[in-house]
Short mmCIF file of C-alpha atoms and ligand atoms in Angstrom, two decimals:
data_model
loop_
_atom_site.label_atom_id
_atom_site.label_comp_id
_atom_site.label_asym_id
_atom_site.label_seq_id
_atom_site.Cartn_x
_atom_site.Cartn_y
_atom_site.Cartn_z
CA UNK A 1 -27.24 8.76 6.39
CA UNK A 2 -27.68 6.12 4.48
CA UNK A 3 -27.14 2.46 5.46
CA UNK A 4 -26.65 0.32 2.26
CA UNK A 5 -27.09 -3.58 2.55
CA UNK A 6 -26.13 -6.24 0.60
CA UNK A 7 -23.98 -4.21 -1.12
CA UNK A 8 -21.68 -5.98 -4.30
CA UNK A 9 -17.56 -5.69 -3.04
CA UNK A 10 -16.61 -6.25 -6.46
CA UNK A 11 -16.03 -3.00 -7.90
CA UNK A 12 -14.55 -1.67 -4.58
CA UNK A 13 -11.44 -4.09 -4.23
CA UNK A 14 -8.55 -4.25 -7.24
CA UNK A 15 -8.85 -8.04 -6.91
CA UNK A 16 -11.92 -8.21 -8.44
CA UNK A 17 -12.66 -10.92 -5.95
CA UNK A 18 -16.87 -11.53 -5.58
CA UNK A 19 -18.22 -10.66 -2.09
CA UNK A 20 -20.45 -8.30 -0.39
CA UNK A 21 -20.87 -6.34 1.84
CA UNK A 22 -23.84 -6.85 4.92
CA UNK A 23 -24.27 -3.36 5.66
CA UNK A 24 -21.96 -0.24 4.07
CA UNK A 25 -22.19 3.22 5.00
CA UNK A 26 -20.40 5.97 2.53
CA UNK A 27 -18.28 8.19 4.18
CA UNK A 28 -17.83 11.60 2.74
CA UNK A 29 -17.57 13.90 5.41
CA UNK A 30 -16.38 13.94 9.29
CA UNK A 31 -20.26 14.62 9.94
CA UNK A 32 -21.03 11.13 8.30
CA UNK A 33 -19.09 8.95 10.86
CA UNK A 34 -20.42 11.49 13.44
CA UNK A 35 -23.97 10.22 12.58
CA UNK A 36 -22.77 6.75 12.14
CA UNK A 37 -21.25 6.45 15.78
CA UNK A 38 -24.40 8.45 17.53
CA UNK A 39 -26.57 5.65 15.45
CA UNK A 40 -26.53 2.91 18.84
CA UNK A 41 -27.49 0.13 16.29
CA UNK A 42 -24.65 0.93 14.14
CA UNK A 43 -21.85 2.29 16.90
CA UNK A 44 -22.05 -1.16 18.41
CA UNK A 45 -21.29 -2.86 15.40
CA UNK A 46 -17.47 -4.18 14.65
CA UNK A 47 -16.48 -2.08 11.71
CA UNK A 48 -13.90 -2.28 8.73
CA UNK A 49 -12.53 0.67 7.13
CA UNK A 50 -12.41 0.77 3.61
CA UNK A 51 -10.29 2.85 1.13
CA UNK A 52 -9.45 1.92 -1.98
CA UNK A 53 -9.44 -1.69 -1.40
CA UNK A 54 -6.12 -2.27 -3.09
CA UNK A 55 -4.63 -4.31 -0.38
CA UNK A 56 -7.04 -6.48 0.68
CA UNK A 57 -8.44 -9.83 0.27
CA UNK A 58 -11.70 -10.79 0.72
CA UNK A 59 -12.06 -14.47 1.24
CA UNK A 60 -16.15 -14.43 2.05
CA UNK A 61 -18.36 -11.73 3.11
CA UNK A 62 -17.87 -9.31 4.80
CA UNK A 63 -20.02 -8.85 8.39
CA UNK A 64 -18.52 -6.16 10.14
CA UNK A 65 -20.16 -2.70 9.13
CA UNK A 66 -18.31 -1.28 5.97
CA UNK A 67 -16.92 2.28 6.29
CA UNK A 68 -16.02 3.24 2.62
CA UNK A 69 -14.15 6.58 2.87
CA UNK A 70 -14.71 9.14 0.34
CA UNK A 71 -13.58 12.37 2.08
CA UNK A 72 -12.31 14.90 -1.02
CA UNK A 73 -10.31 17.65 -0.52
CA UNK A 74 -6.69 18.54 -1.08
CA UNK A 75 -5.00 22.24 -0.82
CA UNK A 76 -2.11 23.67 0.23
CA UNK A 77 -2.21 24.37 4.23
CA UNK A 78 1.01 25.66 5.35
CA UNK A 79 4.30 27.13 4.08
CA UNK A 80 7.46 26.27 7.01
CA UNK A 81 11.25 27.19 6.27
CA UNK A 82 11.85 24.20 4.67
CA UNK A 83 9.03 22.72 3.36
CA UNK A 84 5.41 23.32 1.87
CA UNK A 85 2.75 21.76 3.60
CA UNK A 86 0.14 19.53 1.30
CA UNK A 87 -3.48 18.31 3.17
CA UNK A 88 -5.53 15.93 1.57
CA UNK A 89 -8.66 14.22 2.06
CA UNK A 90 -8.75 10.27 2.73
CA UNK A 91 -11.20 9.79 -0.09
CA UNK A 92 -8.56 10.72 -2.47
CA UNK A 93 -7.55 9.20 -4.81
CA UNK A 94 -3.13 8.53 -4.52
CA UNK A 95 -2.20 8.80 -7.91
CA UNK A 96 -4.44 11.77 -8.92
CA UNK A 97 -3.02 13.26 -5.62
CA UNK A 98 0.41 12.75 -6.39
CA UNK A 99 -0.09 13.90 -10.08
CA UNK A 100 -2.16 17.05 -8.19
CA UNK A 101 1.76 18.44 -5.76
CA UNK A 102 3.53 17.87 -9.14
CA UNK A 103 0.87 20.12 -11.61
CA UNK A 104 1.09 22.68 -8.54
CA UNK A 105 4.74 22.77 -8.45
CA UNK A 106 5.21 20.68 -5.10
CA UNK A 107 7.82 17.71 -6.41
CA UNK A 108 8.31 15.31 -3.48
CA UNK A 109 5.51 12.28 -4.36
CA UNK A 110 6.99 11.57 -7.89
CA UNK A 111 8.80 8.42 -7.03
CA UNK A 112 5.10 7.12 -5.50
CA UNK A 113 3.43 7.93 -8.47
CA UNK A 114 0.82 4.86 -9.50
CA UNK A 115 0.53 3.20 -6.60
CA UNK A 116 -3.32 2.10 -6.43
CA UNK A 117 -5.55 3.19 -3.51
CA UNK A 118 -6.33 6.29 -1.56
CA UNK A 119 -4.64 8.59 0.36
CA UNK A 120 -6.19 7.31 3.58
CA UNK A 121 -4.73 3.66 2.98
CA UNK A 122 -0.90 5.03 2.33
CA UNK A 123 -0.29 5.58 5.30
CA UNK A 124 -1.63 2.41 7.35
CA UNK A 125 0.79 0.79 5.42
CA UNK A 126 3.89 3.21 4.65
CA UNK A 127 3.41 2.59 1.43
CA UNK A 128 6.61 2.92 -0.54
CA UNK A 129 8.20 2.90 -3.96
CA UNK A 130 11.67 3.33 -6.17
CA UNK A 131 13.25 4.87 -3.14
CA UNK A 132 10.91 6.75 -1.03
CA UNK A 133 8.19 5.58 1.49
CA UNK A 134 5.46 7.78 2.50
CA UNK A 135 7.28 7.85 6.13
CA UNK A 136 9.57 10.66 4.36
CA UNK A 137 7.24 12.88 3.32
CA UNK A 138 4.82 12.90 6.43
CA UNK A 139 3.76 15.59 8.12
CA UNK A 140 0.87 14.18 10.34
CA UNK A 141 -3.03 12.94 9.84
CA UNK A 142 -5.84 13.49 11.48
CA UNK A 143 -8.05 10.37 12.29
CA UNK A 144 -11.47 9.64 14.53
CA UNK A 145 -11.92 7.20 17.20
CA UNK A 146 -13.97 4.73 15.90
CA UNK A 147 -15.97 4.37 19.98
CA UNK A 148 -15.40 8.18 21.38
CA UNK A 149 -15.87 9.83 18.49
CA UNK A 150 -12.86 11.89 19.60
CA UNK A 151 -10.70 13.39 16.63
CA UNK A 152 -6.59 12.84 17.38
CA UNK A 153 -3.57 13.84 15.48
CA UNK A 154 -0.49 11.82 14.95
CA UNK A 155 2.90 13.09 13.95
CA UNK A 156 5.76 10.12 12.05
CA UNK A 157 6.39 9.05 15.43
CA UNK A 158 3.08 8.32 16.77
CA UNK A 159 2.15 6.44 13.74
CA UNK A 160 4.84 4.13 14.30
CA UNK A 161 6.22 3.68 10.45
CA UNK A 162 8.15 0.50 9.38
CA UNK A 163 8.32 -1.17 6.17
CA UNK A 164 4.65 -1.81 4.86
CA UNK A 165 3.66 -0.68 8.29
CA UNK A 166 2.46 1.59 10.92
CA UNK A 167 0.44 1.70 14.10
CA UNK A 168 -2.91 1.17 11.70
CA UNK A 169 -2.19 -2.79 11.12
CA UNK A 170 -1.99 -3.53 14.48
CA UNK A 171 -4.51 -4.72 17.07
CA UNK A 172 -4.38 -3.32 20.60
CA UNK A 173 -6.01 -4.03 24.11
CA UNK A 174 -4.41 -0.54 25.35
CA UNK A 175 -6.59 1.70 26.93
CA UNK A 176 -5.79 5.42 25.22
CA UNK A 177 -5.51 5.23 21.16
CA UNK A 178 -2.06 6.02 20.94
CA UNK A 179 -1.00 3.58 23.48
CA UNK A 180 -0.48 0.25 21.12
CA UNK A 181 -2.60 -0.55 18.24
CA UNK A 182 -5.21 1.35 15.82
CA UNK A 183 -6.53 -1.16 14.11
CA UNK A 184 -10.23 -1.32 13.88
CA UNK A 185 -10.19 1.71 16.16
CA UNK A 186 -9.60 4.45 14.13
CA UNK A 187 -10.46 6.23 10.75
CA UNK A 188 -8.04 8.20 8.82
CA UNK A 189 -9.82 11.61 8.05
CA UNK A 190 -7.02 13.50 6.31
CA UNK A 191 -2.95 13.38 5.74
CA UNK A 192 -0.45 16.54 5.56
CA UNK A 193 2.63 15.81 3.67
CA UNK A 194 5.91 17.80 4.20
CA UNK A 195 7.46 18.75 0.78
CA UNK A 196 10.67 19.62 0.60
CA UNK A 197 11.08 23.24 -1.01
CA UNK A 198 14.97 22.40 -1.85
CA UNK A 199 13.73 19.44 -4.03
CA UNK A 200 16.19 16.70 -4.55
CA UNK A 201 15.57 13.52 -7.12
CA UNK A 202 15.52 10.42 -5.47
CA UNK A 203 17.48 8.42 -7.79
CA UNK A 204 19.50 5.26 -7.13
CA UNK A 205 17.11 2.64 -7.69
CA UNK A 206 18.20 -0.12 -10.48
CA UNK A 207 15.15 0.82 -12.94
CA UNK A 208 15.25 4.76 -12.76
CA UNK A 209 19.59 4.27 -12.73
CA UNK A 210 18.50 2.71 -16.17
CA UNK A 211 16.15 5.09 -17.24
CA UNK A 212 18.78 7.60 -16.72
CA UNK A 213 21.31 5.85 -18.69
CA UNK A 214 18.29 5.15 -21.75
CA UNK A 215 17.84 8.53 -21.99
CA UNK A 216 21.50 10.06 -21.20
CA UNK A 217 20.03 12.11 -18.58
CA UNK A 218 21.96 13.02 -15.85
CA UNK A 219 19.66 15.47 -13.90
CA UNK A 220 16.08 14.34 -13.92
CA UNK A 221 13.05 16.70 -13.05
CA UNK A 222 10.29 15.70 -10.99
CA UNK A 223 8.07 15.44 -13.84
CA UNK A 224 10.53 13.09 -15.71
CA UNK A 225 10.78 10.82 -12.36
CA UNK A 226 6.98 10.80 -12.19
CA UNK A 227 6.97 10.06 -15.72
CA UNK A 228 9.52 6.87 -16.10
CA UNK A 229 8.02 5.68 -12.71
CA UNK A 230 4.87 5.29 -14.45
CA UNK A 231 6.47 3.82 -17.37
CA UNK A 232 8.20 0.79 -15.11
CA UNK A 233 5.49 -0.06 -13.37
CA UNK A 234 3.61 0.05 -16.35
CA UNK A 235 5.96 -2.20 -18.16
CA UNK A 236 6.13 -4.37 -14.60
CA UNK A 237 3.21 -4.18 -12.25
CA UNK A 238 -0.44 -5.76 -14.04
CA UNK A 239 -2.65 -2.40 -14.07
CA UNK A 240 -5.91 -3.50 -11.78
CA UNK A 241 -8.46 -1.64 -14.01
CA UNK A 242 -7.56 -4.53 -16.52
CA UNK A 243 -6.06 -7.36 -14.11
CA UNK A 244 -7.45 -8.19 -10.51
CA UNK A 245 -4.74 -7.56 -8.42
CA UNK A 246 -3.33 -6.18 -4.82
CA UNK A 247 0.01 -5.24 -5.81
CA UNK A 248 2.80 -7.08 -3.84
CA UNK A 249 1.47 -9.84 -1.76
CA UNK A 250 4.29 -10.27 0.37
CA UNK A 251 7.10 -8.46 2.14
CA UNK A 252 10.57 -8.93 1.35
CA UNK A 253 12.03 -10.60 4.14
CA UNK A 254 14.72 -9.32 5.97
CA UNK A 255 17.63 -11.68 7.34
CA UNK A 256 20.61 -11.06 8.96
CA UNK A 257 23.87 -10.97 7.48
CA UNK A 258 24.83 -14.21 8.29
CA UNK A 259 21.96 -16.39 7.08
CA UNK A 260 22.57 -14.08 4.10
CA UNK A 261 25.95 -15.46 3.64
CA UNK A 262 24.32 -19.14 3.90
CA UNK A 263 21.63 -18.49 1.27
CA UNK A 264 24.07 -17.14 -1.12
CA UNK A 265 26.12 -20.22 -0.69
CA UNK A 266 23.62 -22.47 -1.46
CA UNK A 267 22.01 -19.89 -4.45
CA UNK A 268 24.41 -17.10 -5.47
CA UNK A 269 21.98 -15.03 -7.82
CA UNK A 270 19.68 -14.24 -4.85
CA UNK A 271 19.01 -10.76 -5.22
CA UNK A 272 19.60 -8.84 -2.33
CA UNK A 273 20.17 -5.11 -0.52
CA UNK A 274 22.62 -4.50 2.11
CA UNK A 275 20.74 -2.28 5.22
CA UNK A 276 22.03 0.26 7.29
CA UNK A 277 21.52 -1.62 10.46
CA UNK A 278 23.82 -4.53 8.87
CA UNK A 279 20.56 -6.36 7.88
CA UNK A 280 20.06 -7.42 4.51
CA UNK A 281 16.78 -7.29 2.54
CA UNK A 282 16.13 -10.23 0.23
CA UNK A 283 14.20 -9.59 -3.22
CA UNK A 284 10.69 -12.16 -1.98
CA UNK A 285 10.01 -11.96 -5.77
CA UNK A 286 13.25 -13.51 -7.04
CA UNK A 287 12.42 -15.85 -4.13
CA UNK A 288 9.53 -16.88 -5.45
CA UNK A 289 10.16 -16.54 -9.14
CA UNK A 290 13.40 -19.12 -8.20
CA UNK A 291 10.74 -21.85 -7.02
CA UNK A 292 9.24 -21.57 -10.37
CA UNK A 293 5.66 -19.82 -9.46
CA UNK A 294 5.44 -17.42 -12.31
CA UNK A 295 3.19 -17.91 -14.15
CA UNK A 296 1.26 -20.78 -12.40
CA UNK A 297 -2.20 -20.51 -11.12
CA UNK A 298 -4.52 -22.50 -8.60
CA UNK A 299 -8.10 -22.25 -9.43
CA UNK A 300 -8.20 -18.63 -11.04
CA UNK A 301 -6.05 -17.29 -8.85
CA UNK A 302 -1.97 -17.29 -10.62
CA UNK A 303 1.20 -15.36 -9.67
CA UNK A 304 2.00 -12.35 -12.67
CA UNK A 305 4.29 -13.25 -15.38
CA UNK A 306 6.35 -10.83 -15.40
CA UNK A 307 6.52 -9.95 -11.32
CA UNK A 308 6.46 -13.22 -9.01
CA UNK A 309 5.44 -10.85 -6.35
CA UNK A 310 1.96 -9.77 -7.47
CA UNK A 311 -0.79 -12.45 -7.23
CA UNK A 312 -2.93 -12.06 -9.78
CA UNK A 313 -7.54 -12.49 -10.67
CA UNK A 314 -7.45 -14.36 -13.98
CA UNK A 315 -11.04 -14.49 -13.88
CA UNK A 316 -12.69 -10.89 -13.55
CA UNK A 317 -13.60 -9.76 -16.79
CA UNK A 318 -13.83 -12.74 -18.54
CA UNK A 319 -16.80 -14.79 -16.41
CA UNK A 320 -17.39 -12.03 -13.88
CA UNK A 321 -16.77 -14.28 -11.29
CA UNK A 322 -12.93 -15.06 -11.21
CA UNK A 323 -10.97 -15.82 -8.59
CA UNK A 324 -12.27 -16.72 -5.05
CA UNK A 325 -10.01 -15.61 -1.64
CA UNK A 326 -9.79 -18.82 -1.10
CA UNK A 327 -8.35 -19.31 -4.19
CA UNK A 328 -5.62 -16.67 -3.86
CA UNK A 329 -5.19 -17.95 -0.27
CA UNK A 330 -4.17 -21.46 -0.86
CA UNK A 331 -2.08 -20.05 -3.70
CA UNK A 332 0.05 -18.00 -1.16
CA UNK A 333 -0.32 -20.83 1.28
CA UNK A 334 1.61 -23.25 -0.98
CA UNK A 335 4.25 -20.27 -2.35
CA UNK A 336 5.06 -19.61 1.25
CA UNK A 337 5.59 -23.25 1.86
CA UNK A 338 8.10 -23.75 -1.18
CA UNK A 339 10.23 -20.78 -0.16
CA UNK A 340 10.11 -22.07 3.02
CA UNK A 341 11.45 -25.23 2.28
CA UNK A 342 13.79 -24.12 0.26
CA UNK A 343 15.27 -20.88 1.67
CA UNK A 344 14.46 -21.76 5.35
CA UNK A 345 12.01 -18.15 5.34
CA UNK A 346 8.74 -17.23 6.25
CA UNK A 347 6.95 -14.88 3.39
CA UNK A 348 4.61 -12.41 5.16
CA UNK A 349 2.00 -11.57 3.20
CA UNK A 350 1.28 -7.75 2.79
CA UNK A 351 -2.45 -7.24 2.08
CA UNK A 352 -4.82 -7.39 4.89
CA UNK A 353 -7.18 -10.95 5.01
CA UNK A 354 -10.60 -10.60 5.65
N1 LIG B 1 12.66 -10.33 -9.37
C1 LIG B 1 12.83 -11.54 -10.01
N2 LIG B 1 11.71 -12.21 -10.44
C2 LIG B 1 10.46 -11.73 -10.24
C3 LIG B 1 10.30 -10.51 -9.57
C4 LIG B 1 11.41 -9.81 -9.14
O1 LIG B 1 13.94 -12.00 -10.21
O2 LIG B 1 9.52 -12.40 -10.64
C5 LIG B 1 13.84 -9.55 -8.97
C6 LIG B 1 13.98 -8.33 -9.85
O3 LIG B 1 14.68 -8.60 -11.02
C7 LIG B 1 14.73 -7.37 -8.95
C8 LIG B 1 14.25 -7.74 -7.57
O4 LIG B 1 13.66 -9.04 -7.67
O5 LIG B 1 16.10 -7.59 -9.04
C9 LIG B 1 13.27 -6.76 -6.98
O6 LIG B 1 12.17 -6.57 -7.84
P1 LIG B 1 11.48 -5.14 -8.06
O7 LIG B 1 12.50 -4.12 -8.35
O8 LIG B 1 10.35 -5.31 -9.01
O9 LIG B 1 10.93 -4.74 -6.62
P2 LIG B 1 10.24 -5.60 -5.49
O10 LIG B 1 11.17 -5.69 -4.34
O11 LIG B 1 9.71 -6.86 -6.04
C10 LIG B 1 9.24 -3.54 -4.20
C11 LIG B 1 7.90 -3.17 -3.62
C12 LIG B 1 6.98 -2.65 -4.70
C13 LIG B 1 7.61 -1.44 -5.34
C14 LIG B 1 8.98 -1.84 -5.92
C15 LIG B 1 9.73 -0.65 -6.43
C16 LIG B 1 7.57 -4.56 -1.68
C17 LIG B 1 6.82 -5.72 -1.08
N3 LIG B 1 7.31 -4.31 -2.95
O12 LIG B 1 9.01 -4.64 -5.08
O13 LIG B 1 5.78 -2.23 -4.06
O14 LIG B 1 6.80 -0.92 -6.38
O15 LIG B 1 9.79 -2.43 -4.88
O16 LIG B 1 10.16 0.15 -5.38
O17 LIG B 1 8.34 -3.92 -0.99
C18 LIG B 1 3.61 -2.96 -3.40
O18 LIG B 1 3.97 -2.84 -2.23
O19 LIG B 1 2.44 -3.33 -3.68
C19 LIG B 1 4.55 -2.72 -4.48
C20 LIG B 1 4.25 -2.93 -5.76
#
């Protein structure tokens, strides 16, 4: 095993932002964390998992020991009545994973197609796009316990999904790791996704409804989902190869009906979604984008042009430096306090702050 220090964070989060890392230890196999966690020195240590660091940001170094997980592997495990059953590795890459089901015949993932990170990561925080979350294809994951050493499995339930969450994000003095939290406690090893084998396009969504229309298509395959999903976000999202970015920094709120009804008094383009439970989801980037953000920067740090929702590095690339956390910090510090004053909400920010 070896223990890397001092080890450049750059490369290894889609901000771009500078940092690094005290000690890092790659993870490529369930026999690396064994040796990390029978290490004394390094069991004791507090530790931070790390996947594709698309949701994070780093606003200094980083002390607790980094576990960077690179576990490969994907395959077909199971075949049920209903659906086929898909295992990957948490060192996987999402998209390559997604594009992997689809080249094998398995549609199911298409509407999640491009969203950065790993496999591990999606489902610590259900991710979700154009109509389907990852809490609708799940089967279960396997995961260690970051002090026993003990390996657990967790069904939907246990896992706790809700929007741009799960049982992963949250901290827990519970004895027993499925009692409360997983954060910090536990390392994803491997998912299984359920795939439907009656597949069904998941259609409805304003920019694949418009797709549809573009092209006078009526009855999309998988493969064209996959491919005009990739083509909006394109078109939408800044690609972090090219742009420093962690996708969506904050959640869309979620009010109820009636301070709904007083928000659209007072603004009656806000762009909102009617919920099952009666609640209604407000759009955080028209929120935002209303306040006049887009476009504006502090420092390096700036919200996207053409998405008020994704904070974006202005920096990497150019000077190599960029945008500091602290940067991106006080940006979302002073967006959440216009909407607040304005709109009367709270924006929760999505990535994890380190
Ligand atoms: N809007 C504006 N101005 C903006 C941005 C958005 O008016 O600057 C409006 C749009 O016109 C649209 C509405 O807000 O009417 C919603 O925008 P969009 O369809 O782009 O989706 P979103 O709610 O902003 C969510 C997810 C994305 C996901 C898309 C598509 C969250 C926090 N974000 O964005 O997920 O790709 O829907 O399903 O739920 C991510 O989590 O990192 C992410 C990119």
């Amino acid at each position: 095993m070896l223990v890397e220090k001092n080890v450049a964070l750059q490369p290894f989060n889609t901000f771009h932002i500078v940092a690094k890392a005290h000690a890092l230890v790659r993870i490529a196999s369930e026999q690396d964390l064994r040796a990390v966690l029978a290490d004394p020195a390094l069991a004791a240590l507090p530790k931070f998992v790390l996947g594709g660091g698309s949701n994070i940001v780093l606003t200094g170094d980083v002390k607790p020991l980094v576990l960077k997980v690179e576990i490969p592997g994907r395959r077909l495990v199971q075949e049920t009545a209903r659906h086929f059953i898909l295992e990957a590795g948490a060192g996987e890459n999402w998209h390559d994973f997604v594009a992997w089901t689809l080249a094998q015949g398995y549609p199911g993932l298409e509407n999640m197609a491009m969203i950065p990170g790993t496999v591990g990561a999606s489902p610590v925080q259900n991710v979700g796009a154009y109509g389907v979350e990852l809490q609708d294809r799940f089967e279960s994951l396997d995961a260690m316990d970051l002090q026993s050493g003990e390996i657990f499995t967790l069904n939907a339930a246990q896992c706790a999904f809700g929007y741009r969450d799960s049982v992963f994000k949250h901290a827990s003095s519970a004895v027993g790791h499925q009692a409360l939290g997983l954060k910090d406690r536990a390392l994803i090893l491997r998912v299984r996704f359920a795939l439907p084998k009656v597949w069904k396009p998941v259609l409805g969504y304003a920019d694949l409804e418009k797709k549809m229309a573009e092209q006078d298509c009526s009855a999309p395959t998988a493969q064209q989902i996959f491919d005009w999903v990739c083509a909006i976000r394109r078109a939408k999202l800044p690609d972090p190869a090219l742009i420093g970015n962690a996708g969506s920094f904050f959640k869309n709120p979620t009010v109820s009906t009636e301070q709904c009804a007083d928000i659209i008094a007072r603004d009656p383009k806000v762009v909102h979604y009617r919920l099952a439970d009666g609640s209604v989801k407000l759009a955080a980037g028209w929120l935002i984008d209303s306040c006049g953000w887009r476009g504006k920067s502090v420092g390096q740090a700036g919200v996207y042009e053409k998405q008020a929702l994704v904070l974006v590095n202005r920096g990497a690339g150019s000077n190599g430096l960029g945008a500091t956390g602290g940067e991106v910090m006080t940006l979302a510090k002073a967006i959440q306090t216009s909407v607040y004053e304005r709109f009367g909400l709270l924006l929760e920010p999505e990535p994890v702050v380190l």
